Each structure stands twice: as C-alpha cells, then as structure tokens.
Amino acid sequence: MTETQGFTIWFTGLSGAGKSTIADLVIPELERRGRVVEPLDGDVVRTHLSKGLGFSKEDRDTNILRIAFVADLLTRNGVATICCPISPYKETRDAARAQIGEFVEVHVDATVAEIAEHRDPKGLYKKALAGEIEHFTGVSDPYEEPVNPELRLDTAGRDPEESAGAVLARLEELQLLPDEVRA
Ligand SMILES: Nc1ncnc2c1ncn2[C@@H]1O[C@H](COP(=O)(O)OP(=O)(O)OP(=O)(O)O)[C@@H](O)[C@H]1O
Ligand SMILES: [Mg+2]
C-alpha cells in the first residue's frame, strides 16, 4: 500500500475573517478526492481539548500548542488535518510549524474595519470597539501577521468559494494533493 501524505492546513486570521467558512468548503472537496480529513476547529477545540483556557497570551499559546500536538499525530498518520485557530502570535505559529511535518499556513486576511462593518455575525466587534471586551484580537489584543505563509487570502477581494479554490490549488502546487484530472 502506498502511504498517503498527511498535511495540516493551518488557517490563521482575525475572528470573523472566514477561517471556518473557507475550511468548511475545503473539507468536502478533500473528502471527494479520497482524503481522510479531521477538522480541529478553534470553537470545538476550546470546548474539549482546551476547555477552561482563556485568552491571555499564556492560555492562547497553550491552546495552540495542544492543537499542534494533536495535528502532528494526525498528520503523521496520513490525515488531512484542518486547524482554524486565530493563532495571533507568530512565534507560537512557528512552534506549530516546527512540530508538524507538512504545515501549510494560510493567512485568512481581512481588516477589522471590513469585518466590523460587513460581517460581525456575533456582534463581538461592536462590543470590542466600544471597549467592552478585553483581549479581543485586532482591537484590544495583537495579531501578528504571517510573514511568509504558504498562502495569503485577501478575503475582501474574493468570495469564500474562490478562497477555497485557491487553497486546493496551492495544495496541488505543493504536491500534497494530486492534480485533479480535468476532462
Ligand atoms: N469574502 C469572504 N470570505 C470569507 N467569509 C466571508 C466573506 N464575506 C463574508 N464572510 C462572512 O464572514 C463570516 C466569517 O466567519 P467565520 O466563522 O468563518 O470566521 P472565523 O475566521 O472562523 O472566526 P473565529 O475565529 O471567530 O472562529 C461568515 O459569516 C462569512 O459568511
Ligand atoms: Mg472559526
């Protein structure tokens, strides 16, 4: 049996940037192409693996390192692992990169203004911008942009379907996914 190459797609970006939305479009396409996929999304992780952790730098880092630990195990076993934590600190993302063999960092890029004005499904930016939420990434907490990610998605310029297509194309380029045989 030929071994399937595992990899981790690590979506990073502000809350509301579209990490989960884009991941939810990428996942069925990977499955359609025969991959075993395991999502480790921020929201789900925080209710299980990282239950009880808050949003201080220390707790955020612990959350990321736990996700990276599990992602590494899955990736080593041929799984297409999809992580969607905000992961605001460069050094901690780099630690995840160092731990995980095949690491595809995708910066889901959107400005605070764009999200606050046009998205903000949970109304959190409104509160954060009014000073009502401490440690809110992009407003009252830092977000360190990736310097050299495998892919940067400008979400203001393209819809989630286009972004998902760009992720799949990048995986093909990186030879982590066979090119689709197009008729
Ligand atoms: N061009 C776009 N790309 C991605 N999402 C968009 C775009 N335009 C609007 N949206 C909307 O923005 C929202 C993004 O929310 P989503 O939950 O995917 O963000 P997230 O990055 O996973 O945030 P969190 O870190 O809070 O989990 C969705 O409601 C989505 O429909
Ligand atoms: Mg999300």
Short mmCIF file of C-alpha atoms in Angstrom, two decimals, residues 9-163:
data_model
loop_
_atom_site.label_atom_id
_atom_site.label_comp_id
_atom_site.label_asym_id
_atom_site.label_seq_id
_atom_site.Cartn_x
_atom_site.Cartn_y
_atom_site.Cartn_z
CA ILE A 9 -3.71 23.29 6.78
CA TRP A 10 -3.33 25.96 9.44
CA PHE A 11 -5.81 28.79 8.86
CA THR A 12 -4.85 31.89 10.85
CA GLY A 13 -6.55 35.28 10.97
CA LEU A 14 -8.86 37.54 12.94
CA SER A 15 -12.14 36.32 14.35
CA GLY A 16 -14.72 36.62 11.58
CA ALA A 17 -12.08 36.67 8.84
CA GLY A 18 -13.55 33.47 7.36
CA LYS A 19 -11.27 30.66 8.57
CA SER A 20 -14.09 28.25 9.43
CA THR A 21 -16.19 29.30 6.43
CA ILE A 22 -13.36 28.56 3.99
CA ALA A 23 -12.34 25.37 5.83
CA ASP A 24 -15.93 24.10 5.58
CA LEU A 25 -15.69 24.43 1.80
CA VAL A 26 -12.25 22.83 1.54
CA ILE A 27 -13.14 19.80 3.68
CA PRO A 28 -15.81 18.18 1.44
CA GLU A 29 -13.62 18.73 -1.59
CA LEU A 30 -10.70 16.93 0.08
CA GLU A 31 -13.07 14.10 1.04
CA ARG A 32 -14.37 13.93 -2.51
CA ARG A 33 -10.76 13.44 -3.58
CA GLY A 34 -10.45 10.47 -1.27
CA ARG A 35 -8.68 12.06 1.68
CA VAL A 36 -9.36 11.27 5.31
CA VAL A 37 -9.97 14.70 6.88
CA GLU A 38 -10.02 15.76 10.51
CA PRO A 39 -11.05 19.30 11.42
CA LEU A 40 -9.62 20.77 14.63
CA ASP A 41 -11.58 23.99 14.63
CA GLY A 42 -10.98 26.63 17.27
CA ASP A 43 -14.50 26.64 18.62
CA VAL A 44 -14.76 22.86 19.02
CA VAL A 45 -11.23 22.58 20.41
CA ARG A 46 -11.95 25.17 23.06
CA THR A 47 -14.91 23.19 24.41
CA HIS A 48 -12.93 19.93 24.63
CA LEU A 49 -9.14 19.82 24.28
CA SER A 50 -8.67 23.31 25.71
CA LYS A 51 -11.70 23.62 27.95
CA GLY A 52 -11.11 26.16 30.69
CA LEU A 53 -8.41 28.13 28.88
CA GLY A 54 -8.97 31.84 28.40
CA PHE A 55 -7.49 34.47 26.11
CA SER A 56 -4.35 35.62 27.92
CA LYS A 57 -1.16 35.18 25.90
CA GLU A 58 -0.24 32.17 28.01
CA ASP A 59 -3.62 30.46 27.55
CA ARG A 60 -3.72 31.24 23.83
CA ASP A 61 -0.25 29.73 23.44
CA THR A 62 -1.24 26.61 25.42
CA ASN A 63 -4.29 26.22 23.19
CA ILE A 64 -2.18 26.45 20.04
CA LEU A 65 0.45 24.03 21.28
CA ARG A 66 -2.23 21.46 22.19
CA ILE A 67 -3.79 21.77 18.74
CA ALA A 68 -0.33 21.41 17.17
CA PHE A 69 0.37 18.29 19.23
CA VAL A 70 -2.79 16.56 18.00
CA ALA A 71 -2.37 17.87 14.45
CA ASP A 72 1.12 16.36 14.35
CA LEU A 73 -0.20 12.93 15.38
CA LEU A 74 -2.89 13.04 12.71
CA THR A 75 -0.57 14.40 10.02
CA ARG A 76 1.96 11.62 10.67
CA ASN A 77 -0.83 9.13 10.03
CA GLY A 78 -1.77 10.45 6.63
CA VAL A 79 -4.71 12.60 7.69
CA ALA A 80 -5.55 15.92 6.05
CA THR A 81 -5.81 17.98 9.24
CA ILE A 82 -7.60 21.31 9.21
CA CYS A 83 -6.90 23.79 12.02
CA CYS A 84 -8.68 27.13 12.32
CA PRO A 85 -7.48 28.90 15.46
CA ILE A 86 -6.93 32.67 15.37
CA SER A 87 -3.33 31.94 16.45
CA PRO A 88 -2.28 35.58 16.73
CA TYR A 89 1.35 35.08 17.77
CA LYS A 90 3.99 34.42 15.13
CA GLU A 91 6.34 32.62 17.47
CA THR A 92 3.65 30.16 18.53
CA ARG A 93 2.59 29.50 14.93
CA ASP A 94 6.24 28.86 14.14
CA ALA A 95 6.36 26.36 17.03
CA ALA A 96 3.37 24.57 15.48
CA ARG A 97 5.16 24.62 12.11
CA ALA A 98 8.27 23.13 13.67
CA GLN A 99 6.28 20.33 15.30
CA ILE A 100 4.18 19.38 12.30
CA GLY A 101 5.92 17.86 9.29
CA GLU A 102 3.78 19.20 6.46
CA PHE A 103 2.50 22.60 7.52
CA VAL A 104 0.52 24.79 5.16
CA GLU A 105 -0.05 28.18 6.75
CA VAL A 106 -2.96 30.07 5.22
CA HIS A 107 -3.43 33.67 6.26
CA VAL A 108 -7.13 34.47 6.01
CA ASP A 109 -6.74 38.20 5.71
CA ALA A 110 -9.46 40.71 6.48
CA THR A 111 -9.29 44.09 8.17
CA VAL A 112 -11.04 44.90 11.43
CA ALA A 113 -12.99 47.63 9.58
CA GLU A 114 -14.20 45.17 6.92
CA ILE A 115 -15.31 42.57 9.46
CA ALA A 116 -16.86 45.09 11.84
CA GLU A 117 -18.80 46.84 9.08
CA HIS A 118 -19.89 43.96 6.90
CA ARG A 119 -19.72 40.75 8.91
CA ASP A 120 -19.59 40.65 12.72
CA PRO A 121 -22.17 37.85 12.97
CA LYS A 122 -21.93 37.66 16.76
CA GLY A 123 -21.76 41.45 17.30
CA LEU A 124 -18.42 41.00 19.07
CA TYR A 125 -16.53 43.71 17.17
CA LYS A 126 -19.15 46.27 18.05
CA LYS A 127 -18.63 45.46 21.71
CA ALA A 128 -14.84 45.24 21.42
CA LEU A 129 -14.61 48.57 19.59
CA ALA A 130 -16.74 50.11 22.34
CA GLY A 131 -14.14 48.89 24.83
CA GLU A 132 -16.42 46.26 26.34
CA ILE A 133 -14.27 43.18 25.62
CA GLU A 134 -10.71 42.79 26.85
CA HIS A 135 -8.16 40.77 24.89
CA PHE A 136 -10.10 40.93 21.62
CA THR A 137 -7.70 40.14 18.79
CA GLY A 138 -7.25 43.01 16.35
CA VAL A 139 -8.89 45.51 18.70
CA SER A 140 -7.55 45.20 22.24
CA ASP A 141 -5.07 42.34 21.66
CA PRO A 142 -2.35 41.93 19.00
CA TYR A 143 -2.50 39.99 15.76
CA GLU A 144 0.95 39.36 14.29
CA GLU A 145 0.57 38.86 10.55
CA PRO A 146 2.30 35.87 8.97
CA VAL A 147 5.49 36.98 7.23
CA ASN A 148 5.85 34.16 4.76
CA PRO A 149 2.73 31.98 4.75
CA GLU A 150 2.22 29.29 2.12
CA LEU A 151 -0.85 31.27 1.07
CA ARG A 152 -2.44 34.62 1.85
CA LEU A 153 -6.12 35.06 1.05
CA ASP A 154 -7.39 38.60 0.67
CA THR A 155 -10.98 37.89 1.64
CA ALA A 156 -12.23 41.37 0.77
CA GLY A 157 -11.34 40.65 -2.83
CA ARG A 158 -12.86 37.18 -3.22
CA ASP A 159 -15.78 35.13 -2.01
CA PRO A 160 -15.30 32.04 0.19
CA GLU A 161 -15.65 29.64 -2.77
CA GLU A 162 -12.80 31.37 -4.61
CA SER A 163 -10.67 31.27 -1.46
#
